[in-house]
């Protein structure tokens, strides 16, 4: 067995995520077995884990059907995670079955709780077929646990929830925001222009791409660019980005020529905003402060509030979410969002405007926050978004005039993250 085995690292990552409720990013940054890997082995371990998480509910059902004489859920957690690593290779990554089985059984010898289960692991994995997941094509939400399915259906309806589940199955492309010379970079990098200012690549190592050192662009999903386009900052205006880290929207505002201020309560994350501004040669005043208590020197012409949220609109990038987030985790956000929208409104000049957005489709964090705010503030009204404001996203405009970028409500091939966005004006 190799000293540093990508399959053992993949088991270790799944253990951190599924058994200890870490996010994928946390697991990748903290796991020593993964950190010890290099080059292709590192990429392979990550690919296994990502593939397993994207269709975990369905993979578990297939595995449960192949385990004889025992209950899959009652197996040692290490054994379950080894089986998931093997299943992800065979059914998602299409690794040749003989290699996937033999290498995974060998890797199990290096996993404490699975060392004595080689026979079971071998027997179960040999029963798997590349097309075993196809039986679930008509039931896309089965990638999620039952409680999460019910929550998403209640929030979005059957079709909206199914759209989210279908989108989660596929690795998202790499979107760059290119404020200048997008056509040139598209030609040189082989990318596809999408949305107002984005360039879409299939993949790439960010630091090695043309224009990175020059600060010509930054990584940002195309849907995440829409709030600033809807806010429409103007040169010379005083514009605030609340909850600004990691800074993609701050850079968009700064690129418009507006006098930009960025506020975030986390000093460490605000340093990341400063680093991104430095690389892109853009200027903004950065403030590490709690936005609900911050004493601004003067009101602003426009405020963007990208509020902390459940982030369920980014399941394509974080497929572990349905398996590690509890209802208690999610229930805390509306109260936070209600406080923040109040604070944001108090920082807007009369005649000014505000955009409220969250990267989640849940109404209780989006439209319900906005409706409650408008019901209590007669000097504020909704400024409906139009198709001219969001080219390629006209179908994402809701009946109320807000935006909800569900996967199949845009004209963007391969979709985008899910954002809820509302534009409000103060009289």
Tab-separated table of C-alpha atoms in Angstrom:
chain	number	residue	atom	x	y	z
A	1	UNK	CA	0.000	0.000	0.000
A	2	UNK	CA	1.295	3.467	-0.887
A	3	UNK	CA	2.495	5.547	2.055
A	4	UNK	CA	0.139	8.326	1.046
A	5	UNK	CA	-2.999	6.777	-0.406
A	6	UNK	CA	-5.689	8.995	-1.994
A	7	UNK	CA	-8.442	6.505	-1.114
A	8	UNK	CA	-7.483	6.496	2.568
A	9	UNK	CA	-7.417	10.293	2.479
A	10	UNK	CA	-10.881	10.270	0.896
A	11	UNK	CA	-12.196	8.069	3.724
A	12	UNK	CA	-10.660	10.432	6.260
A	13	UNK	CA	-12.296	13.445	4.591
A	14	UNK	CA	-15.708	11.753	4.522
A	15	UNK	CA	-15.334	10.898	8.208
A	16	UNK	CA	-14.675	14.538	9.062
A	17	UNK	CA	-17.645	15.705	6.996
A	18	UNK	CA	-20.306	13.086	7.700
A	19	UNK	CA	-19.376	12.017	11.215
A	20	UNK	CA	-17.966	15.273	12.605
A	21	UNK	CA	-20.054	17.730	10.564
A	22	UNK	CA	-17.156	19.673	9.083
A	23	UNK	CA	-17.592	21.481	5.798
A	24	UNK	CA	-15.683	20.167	2.803
A	25	UNK	CA	-13.409	23.219	2.878
A	26	UNK	CA	-12.681	22.725	6.587
A	27	UNK	CA	-11.909	19.047	6.045
A	28	UNK	CA	-9.597	19.755	3.109
A	29	UNK	CA	-7.662	22.362	5.079
A	30	UNK	CA	-7.310	20.316	8.283
A	31	UNK	CA	-6.904	16.676	7.239
A	32	UNK	CA	-3.291	15.528	7.449
A	33	UNK	CA	-3.753	12.538	5.164
A	34	UNK	CA	-5.075	14.811	2.430
A	35	UNK	CA	-2.370	17.426	3.035
A	36	UNK	CA	0.308	14.753	2.580
A	37	UNK	CA	-0.886	14.004	-0.953
A	38	UNK	CA	0.631	15.654	-4.015
A	39	UNK	CA	-0.332	16.251	-7.618
A	40	UNK	CA	-2.815	13.829	-9.203
A	41	UNK	CA	-3.316	11.896	-5.952
A	42	UNK	CA	-4.550	15.069	-4.273
A	43	UNK	CA	-6.966	15.782	-7.112
A	44	UNK	CA	-8.202	12.184	-7.156
A	45	UNK	CA	-8.980	12.155	-3.423
A	46	UNK	CA	-10.930	15.381	-3.727
A	47	UNK	CA	-12.793	14.086	-6.797
A	48	UNK	CA	-13.840	10.921	-4.930
A	49	UNK	CA	-15.205	12.900	-1.981
A	50	UNK	CA	-17.012	15.414	-4.173
A	51	UNK	CA	-18.598	12.642	-6.252
A	52	UNK	CA	-19.704	10.762	-3.134
A	53	UNK	CA	-21.316	13.836	-1.574
A	54	UNK	CA	-23.127	14.895	-4.756
A	55	UNK	CA	-25.219	11.724	-4.865
A	56	UNK	CA	-24.780	10.408	-1.366
A	57	UNK	CA	-28.420	9.547	-0.715
A	58	UNK	CA	-28.640	7.497	-3.875
A	59	UNK	CA	-25.260	5.817	-3.369
A	60	UNK	CA	-26.246	4.783	0.136
A	61	UNK	CA	-29.462	3.227	-1.146
A	62	UNK	CA	-27.557	1.264	-3.770
A	63	UNK	CA	-24.991	0.094	-1.211
A	64	UNK	CA	-27.717	-0.856	1.265
A	65	UNK	CA	-29.312	-3.055	-1.395
A	66	UNK	CA	-26.000	-4.891	-1.936
A	67	UNK	CA	-25.230	-5.593	1.737
A	68	UNK	CA	-26.632	-8.988	2.652
A	69	UNK	CA	-27.351	-10.165	6.163
A	70	UNK	CA	-26.626	-6.788	7.733
A	71	UNK	CA	-28.111	-3.284	7.928
A	72	UNK	CA	-25.950	-0.778	6.040
A	73	UNK	CA	-26.618	1.955	8.632
A	74	UNK	CA	-25.422	-0.332	11.425
A	75	UNK	CA	-22.031	-1.005	9.833
A	76	UNK	CA	-18.994	0.661	11.402
A	77	UNK	CA	-18.788	4.276	10.119
A	78	UNK	CA	-15.336	3.557	8.679
A	79	UNK	CA	-16.722	0.613	6.704
A	80	UNK	CA	-19.560	2.740	5.341
A	81	UNK	CA	-17.121	5.441	4.264
A	82	UNK	CA	-14.809	2.936	2.574
A	83	UNK	CA	-17.811	1.555	0.673
A	84	UNK	CA	-18.797	5.100	-0.347
A	85	UNK	CA	-15.283	5.719	-1.652
A	86	UNK	CA	-15.500	2.568	-3.766
A	87	UNK	CA	-19.016	3.347	-4.957
A	88	UNK	CA	-18.080	6.889	-5.994
A	89	UNK	CA	-15.268	5.526	-8.149
A	90	UNK	CA	-17.397	2.916	-9.878
A	91	UNK	CA	-20.716	4.711	-10.304
A	92	UNK	CA	-19.709	8.376	-10.620
A	93	UNK	CA	-16.071	8.645	-11.690
A	94	UNK	CA	-16.311	5.529	-13.895
A	95	UNK	CA	-13.022	4.136	-12.632
A	96	UNK	CA	-12.546	0.615	-14.095
A	97	UNK	CA	-14.380	-1.605	-11.588
A	98	UNK	CA	-11.554	-4.117	-11.108
A	99	UNK	CA	-9.142	-1.308	-10.189
A	100	UNK	CA	-11.642	0.483	-7.983
A	101	UNK	CA	-12.473	-2.707	-6.059
A	102	UNK	CA	-8.938	-4.005	-5.574
A	103	UNK	CA	-7.448	-0.628	-4.640
A	104	UNK	CA	-10.295	0.228	-2.258
A	105	UNK	CA	-10.092	-3.137	-0.500
A	106	UNK	CA	-6.348	-2.623	-0.138
A	107	UNK	CA	-6.911	0.900	1.216
A	108	UNK	CA	-9.332	-0.457	3.830
A	109	UNK	CA	-6.343	-2.097	5.531
A	110	UNK	CA	-5.171	1.409	6.430
A	111	UNK	CA	-8.507	2.482	7.939
A	112	UNK	CA	-8.849	1.519	11.591
A	113	UNK	CA	-12.528	0.553	11.688
A	114	UNK	CA	-12.433	-1.230	8.324
A	115	UNK	CA	-9.287	-3.376	8.613
A	116	UNK	CA	-11.185	-6.567	9.376
A	117	UNK	CA	-13.989	-5.913	6.882
A	118	UNK	CA	-12.078	-6.529	3.664
A	119	UNK	CA	-14.233	-9.514	2.733
A	120	UNK	CA	-17.482	-7.595	3.130
A	121	UNK	CA	-16.124	-4.568	1.278
A	122	UNK	CA	-14.896	-6.740	-1.592
A	123	UNK	CA	-18.213	-8.600	-1.845
A	124	UNK	CA	-20.350	-5.434	-1.858
A	125	UNK	CA	-18.213	-3.458	-4.320
A	126	UNK	CA	-18.085	-6.378	-6.771
A	127	UNK	CA	-21.884	-6.230	-7.024
A	128	UNK	CA	-21.881	-2.575	-8.142
A	129	UNK	CA	-22.388	-1.580	-11.774
A	130	UNK	CA	-21.578	1.702	-13.495
A	131	UNK	CA	-25.257	2.318	-14.258
A	132	UNK	CA	-26.655	1.516	-10.794
A	133	UNK	CA	-27.528	5.172	-10.122
A	134	UNK	CA	-29.622	5.526	-13.266
A	135	UNK	CA	-32.634	4.012	-11.536
A	136	UNK	CA	-32.864	7.267	-9.561
A	137	UNK	CA	-32.984	9.588	-12.578
A	138	UNK	CA	-36.725	10.102	-12.056
A	139	UNK	CA	-36.222	10.863	-8.361
A	140	UNK	CA	-33.517	13.570	-8.318
A	141	UNK	CA	-34.200	14.667	-4.727
A	142	UNK	CA	-33.146	11.247	-3.451
A	143	UNK	CA	-29.579	12.606	-3.444
A	144	UNK	CA	-30.600	14.289	-0.137
A	145	UNK	CA	-31.707	12.984	3.260
A	146	UNK	CA	-35.481	12.819	3.725
A	147	UNK	CA	-35.797	15.781	6.114
A	148	UNK	CA	-33.866	18.011	3.729
A	149	UNK	CA	-36.041	16.901	0.811
A	150	UNK	CA	-39.173	17.847	2.732
A	151	UNK	CA	-37.784	21.265	3.659
A	152	UNK	CA	-36.823	22.098	0.079
A	153	UNK	CA	-40.170	20.971	-1.332
A	154	UNK	CA	-42.002	23.080	1.244
A	155	UNK	CA	-39.867	26.104	0.334
A	156	UNK	CA	-39.689	25.743	-3.463
A	157	UNK	CA	-42.327	23.226	-4.542
A	158	UNK	CA	-41.573	19.903	-6.207
A	159	UNK	CA	-40.129	21.337	-9.416
A	160	UNK	CA	-37.982	24.005	-7.785
A	161	UNK	CA	-36.512	21.492	-5.357
A	162	UNK	CA	-35.907	19.011	-8.186
A	163	UNK	CA	-34.030	21.690	-10.129
A	164	UNK	CA	-31.731	22.247	-7.160
A	165	UNK	CA	-31.106	18.525	-6.765
A	166	UNK	CA	-30.374	17.993	-10.468
A	167	UNK	CA	-27.893	20.881	-10.483
A	168	UNK	CA	-26.044	19.538	-7.443
A	169	UNK	CA	-25.018	16.399	-9.305
A	170	UNK	CA	-22.560	18.260	-11.546
A	171	UNK	CA	-19.293	20.006	-10.818
A	172	UNK	CA	-19.803	23.729	-11.523
A	173	UNK	CA	-17.628	25.572	-14.051
A	174	UNK	CA	-15.177	28.312	-13.101
A	175	UNK	CA	-16.581	31.842	-13.480
A	176	UNK	CA	-14.380	34.923	-13.553
A	177	UNK	CA	-15.545	38.528	-13.288
A	178	UNK	CA	-13.677	40.503	-15.941
A	179	UNK	CA	-14.479	44.226	-15.687
A	180	UNK	CA	-12.383	45.197	-18.739
A	181	UNK	CA	-11.320	43.531	-21.985
A	182	UNK	CA	-13.559	40.494	-21.520
A	183	UNK	CA	-13.537	39.701	-25.251
A	184	UNK	CA	-9.735	39.627	-25.264
A	185	UNK	CA	-9.548	37.290	-22.284
A	186	UNK	CA	-12.258	35.070	-23.738
A	187	UNK	CA	-10.221	34.634	-26.920
A	188	UNK	CA	-6.915	34.098	-25.121
A	189	UNK	CA	-8.259	31.745	-22.423
A	190	UNK	CA	-10.854	29.887	-24.484
A	191	UNK	CA	-13.684	30.950	-22.216
A	192	UNK	CA	-17.350	31.752	-22.855
A	193	UNK	CA	-18.748	35.201	-21.944
A	194	UNK	CA	-21.816	34.841	-19.700
A	195	UNK	CA	-23.939	37.433	-17.958
A	196	UNK	CA	-22.967	41.109	-17.936
A	197	UNK	CA	-19.239	40.824	-17.108
A	198	UNK	CA	-18.391	37.170	-16.508
A	199	UNK	CA	-16.152	34.719	-18.338
A	200	UNK	CA	-16.825	31.010	-17.915
A	201	UNK	CA	-14.086	28.376	-18.079
A	202	UNK	CA	-14.532	24.624	-17.754
A	203	UNK	CA	-11.777	24.469	-15.140
A	204	UNK	CA	-8.353	25.804	-14.318
A	205	UNK	CA	-5.784	26.416	-11.591
A	206	UNK	CA	-6.663	29.986	-10.711
A	207	UNK	CA	-3.162	31.232	-9.892
A	208	UNK	CA	-1.835	29.931	-13.217
A	209	UNK	CA	-4.415	31.615	-15.453
A	210	UNK	CA	-3.617	34.540	-17.699
A	211	UNK	CA	-4.258	37.864	-15.995
A	212	UNK	CA	-4.166	36.607	-12.404
A	213	UNK	CA	-0.979	38.423	-11.390
A	214	UNK	CA	-2.125	41.531	-13.236
A	215	UNK	CA	-5.375	41.545	-11.259
A	216	UNK	CA	-7.466	41.617	-14.442
A	217	UNK	CA	-10.255	39.461	-12.961
A	218	UNK	CA	-11.419	37.606	-9.881
A	219	UNK	CA	-13.275	34.348	-9.259
A	220	UNK	CA	-17.018	34.911	-8.764
A	221	UNK	CA	-20.052	32.914	-9.843
A	222	UNK	CA	-22.042	34.765	-12.486
A	223	UNK	CA	-25.132	34.873	-10.248
A	224	UNK	CA	-23.087	36.514	-7.495
A	225	UNK	CA	-22.347	39.433	-9.839
A	226	UNK	CA	-26.024	40.311	-10.311
A	227	UNK	CA	-26.617	42.177	-7.009
A	228	UNK	CA	-24.063	44.845	-7.957
A	229	UNK	CA	-25.416	45.146	-11.495
A	230	UNK	CA	-28.895	45.624	-10.014
A	231	UNK	CA	-27.567	48.187	-7.509
A	232	UNK	CA	-25.921	49.985	-10.458
A	233	UNK	CA	-23.297	52.051	-8.610
A	234	UNK	CA	-22.178	55.231	-10.360
A	235	UNK	CA	-18.849	57.014	-10.477
A	236	UNK	CA	-18.583	59.422	-7.572
A	237	UNK	CA	-21.414	57.888	-5.543
A	238	UNK	CA	-20.800	56.837	-1.951
A	239	UNK	CA	-21.566	53.101	-1.871
A	240	UNK	CA	-21.369	50.657	1.028
A	241	UNK	CA	-20.859	46.896	0.777
A	242	UNK	CA	-22.107	45.362	4.055
A	243	UNK	CA	-20.886	41.886	5.044
A	244	UNK	CA	-18.299	42.360	2.325
A	245	UNK	CA	-15.857	39.457	2.669
A	246	UNK	CA	-14.343	37.882	0.635
A	247	UNK	CA	-14.711	40.964	-1.541
A	248	UNK	CA	-16.033	40.017	-4.990
A	249	UNK	CA	-18.880	42.521	-4.810
A	250	UNK	CA	-16.621	45.141	-3.234
A	251	UNK	CA	-14.325	44.887	-6.239
A	252	UNK	CA	-17.271	45.183	-8.608
A	253	UNK	CA	-18.427	48.364	-6.876
A	254	UNK	CA	-14.902	49.785	-6.813
A	255	UNK	CA	-14.477	49.029	-10.533
A	256	UNK	CA	-17.507	51.254	-11.250
A	257	UNK	CA	-15.654	54.304	-9.939
A	258	UNK	CA	-17.880	54.671	-6.878
A	259	UNK	CA	-16.382	55.788	-3.565
A	260	UNK	CA	-16.510	52.348	-1.995
A	261	UNK	CA	-16.638	51.335	1.650
A	262	UNK	CA	-16.527	47.667	2.694
A	263	UNK	CA	-17.604	46.505	6.151
A	264	UNK	CA	-17.337	43.030	7.669
A	265	UNK	CA	-17.314	42.006	11.320
A	266	UNK	CA	-14.487	39.460	10.862
A	267	UNK	CA	-11.097	41.183	10.828
A	268	UNK	CA	-9.415	38.110	9.324
A	269	UNK	CA	-11.901	38.034	6.450
A	270	UNK	CA	-11.541	41.787	5.956
A	271	UNK	CA	-7.814	41.285	5.443
A	272	UNK	CA	-8.747	38.949	2.593
A	273	UNK	CA	-10.814	41.767	1.046
A	274	UNK	CA	-7.795	44.057	1.320
A	275	UNK	CA	-5.565	41.461	-0.345
A	276	UNK	CA	-8.022	41.025	-3.213
A	277	UNK	CA	-8.272	44.773	-3.706
A	278	UNK	CA	-4.493	45.059	-3.786
A	279	UNK	CA	-4.153	42.319	-6.424
A	280	UNK	CA	-6.806	43.887	-8.643
A	281	UNK	CA	-5.460	47.444	-8.230
A	282	UNK	CA	-8.831	48.653	-6.925
A	283	UNK	CA	-9.537	50.993	-4.031
A	284	UNK	CA	-12.025	50.798	-1.178
A	285	UNK	CA	-12.106	51.818	2.461
A	286	UNK	CA	-12.141	48.628	4.525
A	287	UNK	CA	-13.674	48.579	8.005
A	288	UNK	CA	-13.691	45.629	10.415
A	289	UNK	CA	-16.863	46.205	12.441
A	290	UNK	CA	-20.264	44.806	13.347
A	291	UNK	CA	-22.492	46.502	10.775
A	292	UNK	CA	-25.431	46.617	13.198
A	293	UNK	CA	-23.377	48.754	15.606
A	294	UNK	CA	-21.081	50.630	13.229
A	295	UNK	CA	-21.288	54.423	13.348
A	296	UNK	CA	-20.856	55.471	9.718
A	297	UNK	CA	-19.401	58.942	9.154
A	298	UNK	CA	-22.204	59.818	6.691
A	299	UNK	CA	-25.133	58.131	4.931
A	300	UNK	CA	-24.607	56.467	1.556
A	301	UNK	CA	-26.170	56.866	-1.861
A	302	UNK	CA	-26.474	53.092	-2.117
A	303	UNK	CA	-25.964	50.078	0.138
A	304	UNK	CA	-25.483	46.446	-0.849
A	305	UNK	CA	-26.350	43.905	1.847
A	306	UNK	CA	-25.235	40.368	0.997
A	307	UNK	CA	-26.498	38.943	4.275
A	308	UNK	CA	-25.167	35.854	6.071
A	309	UNK	CA	-27.436	32.957	5.168
A	310	UNK	CA	-27.824	29.182	4.984
A	311	UNK	CA	-25.916	29.217	1.655
A	312	UNK	CA	-28.149	26.499	0.212
A	313	UNK	CA	-27.886	28.186	-3.165
A	314	UNK	CA	-24.294	26.982	-3.425
A	315	UNK	CA	-24.923	23.238	-3.103
A	316	UNK	CA	-23.152	22.700	-6.444
A	317	UNK	CA	-19.995	23.875	-4.696
A	318	UNK	CA	-20.802	22.594	-1.208
A	319	UNK	CA	-22.780	19.338	-1.629
A	320	UNK	CA	-22.116	18.391	1.987
A	321	UNK	CA	-24.655	21.002	3.154
A	322	UNK	CA	-27.758	18.748	3.296
A	323	UNK	CA	-25.851	16.209	5.394
A	324	UNK	CA	-24.268	18.483	7.991
A	325	UNK	CA	-26.708	21.400	8.458
A	326	UNK	CA	-29.451	20.906	11.024
A	327	UNK	CA	-32.721	22.799	11.245
A	328	UNK	CA	-31.267	24.642	14.241
A	329	UNK	CA	-28.308	25.724	12.084
A	330	UNK	CA	-30.664	27.143	9.470
A	331	UNK	CA	-33.277	28.657	11.789
A	332	UNK	CA	-30.924	31.270	13.224
A	333	UNK	CA	-30.451	33.231	10.003
A	334	UNK	CA	-33.743	35.130	9.602
A	335	UNK	CA	-33.253	36.950	12.897
A	336	UNK	CA	-29.739	37.978	11.866
A	337	UNK	CA	-30.959	39.078	8.431
A	338	UNK	CA	-33.785	41.160	9.901
A	339	UNK	CA	-31.305	43.054	12.105
A	340	UNK	CA	-28.943	43.639	9.215
A	341	UNK	CA	-31.554	44.974	6.786
A	342	UNK	CA	-32.653	47.457	9.469
A	343	UNK	CA	-29.057	48.573	9.953
A	344	UNK	CA	-28.494	48.839	6.197
A	345	UNK	CA	-31.625	50.944	5.714
A	346	UNK	CA	-30.474	53.413	8.361
A	347	UNK	CA	-27.293	54.030	6.360
A	348	UNK	CA	-29.068	55.026	3.124
A	349	UNK	CA	-29.709	58.683	2.232
A	350	UNK	CA	-33.267	59.805	1.464
A	351	UNK	CA	-33.696	59.110	-2.247
A	352	UNK	CA	-31.058	56.400	-2.081
A	353	UNK	CA	-31.317	52.680	-2.762
A	354	UNK	CA	-30.467	49.319	-1.266
A	355	UNK	CA	-30.043	45.818	-2.652
A	356	UNK	CA	-30.686	42.908	-0.301
A	357	UNK	CA	-29.425	39.505	-1.396
A	358	UNK	CA	-28.730	36.021	-0.040
A	359	UNK	CA	-27.266	32.917	-1.687
A	360	UNK	CA	-30.168	30.710	-0.686
A	361	UNK	CA	-33.591	29.987	-2.212
A	362	UNK	CA	-35.415	29.729	1.133
A	363	UNK	CA	-38.236	32.333	1.263
A	364	UNK	CA	-37.814	32.835	5.006
A	365	UNK	CA	-34.337	34.240	4.328
A	366	UNK	CA	-35.254	36.140	1.176
A	367	UNK	CA	-38.626	37.472	0.128
A	368	UNK	CA	-40.127	37.106	3.613
A	369	UNK	CA	-37.357	39.280	5.094
A	370	UNK	CA	-38.003	41.941	2.475
A	371	UNK	CA	-41.787	41.825	2.858
A	372	UNK	CA	-41.555	42.172	6.644
A	373	UNK	CA	-39.159	45.105	6.271
A	374	UNK	CA	-41.400	46.920	3.760
A	375	UNK	CA	-44.468	46.361	5.953
A	376	UNK	CA	-42.775	48.265	8.772
A	377	UNK	CA	-41.146	51.062	6.755
A	378	UNK	CA	-43.486	53.257	4.773
A	379	UNK	CA	-40.624	55.346	3.406
A	380	UNK	CA	-39.253	52.338	1.525
A	381	UNK	CA	-40.613	50.602	-1.584
A	382	UNK	CA	-39.594	47.836	-3.951
A	383	UNK	CA	-37.910	48.927	-7.207
A	384	UNK	CA	-38.724	46.029	-9.502
A	385	UNK	CA	-35.909	44.466	-11.489
A	386	UNK	CA	-36.366	44.310	-15.272
A	387	UNK	CA	-34.870	42.176	-17.988
A	388	UNK	CA	-32.653	45.107	-19.015
A	389	UNK	CA	-31.084	45.027	-15.554
A	390	UNK	CA	-30.150	41.356	-15.783
A	391	UNK	CA	-29.501	40.143	-19.350
A	392	UNK	CA	-29.770	36.343	-19.605
A	393	UNK	CA	-31.763	36.248	-16.350
A	394	UNK	CA	-35.168	37.632	-17.374
A	395	UNK	CA	-36.846	34.313	-16.538
A	396	UNK	CA	-35.429	34.549	-13.025
A	397	UNK	CA	-37.442	37.693	-12.231
A	398	UNK	CA	-40.266	36.844	-9.827
A	399	UNK	CA	-43.852	38.094	-9.866
A	400	UNK	CA	-42.902	40.636	-7.200
A	401	UNK	CA	-40.059	42.012	-9.300
A	402	UNK	CA	-37.220	40.371	-7.372
A	403	UNK	CA	-34.699	37.866	-8.759
A	404	UNK	CA	-34.369	34.169	-7.875
A	405	UNK	CA	-31.776	32.388	-9.992
A	406	UNK	CA	-33.046	28.823	-9.804
A	407	UNK	CA	-30.957	26.522	-12.049
A	408	UNK	CA	-33.467	26.283	-14.900
A	409	UNK	CA	-34.727	29.886	-14.725
A	410	UNK	CA	-31.813	31.412	-16.622
A	411	UNK	CA	-30.450	31.412	-20.150
A	412	UNK	CA	-26.976	30.512	-18.848
A	413	UNK	CA	-25.759	27.094	-20.053
A	414	UNK	CA	-24.752	24.865	-17.116
A	415	UNK	CA	-26.609	27.159	-14.715
A	416	UNK	CA	-25.319	29.181	-11.793
A	417	UNK	CA	-25.567	29.475	-8.042
A	418	UNK	CA	-28.967	30.373	-6.575
A	419	UNK	CA	-29.317	33.961	-5.365
A	420	UNK	CA	-32.341	35.865	-4.141
A	421	UNK	CA	-32.038	39.599	-4.887
A	422	UNK	CA	-34.380	42.513	-4.143
A	423	UNK	CA	-33.872	46.205	-4.968
A	424	UNK	CA	-35.439	48.759	-2.621
A	425	UNK	CA	-35.673	52.551	-2.741
A	426	UNK	CA	-35.978	55.103	0.037
A	427	UNK	CA	-38.230	58.102	-0.475
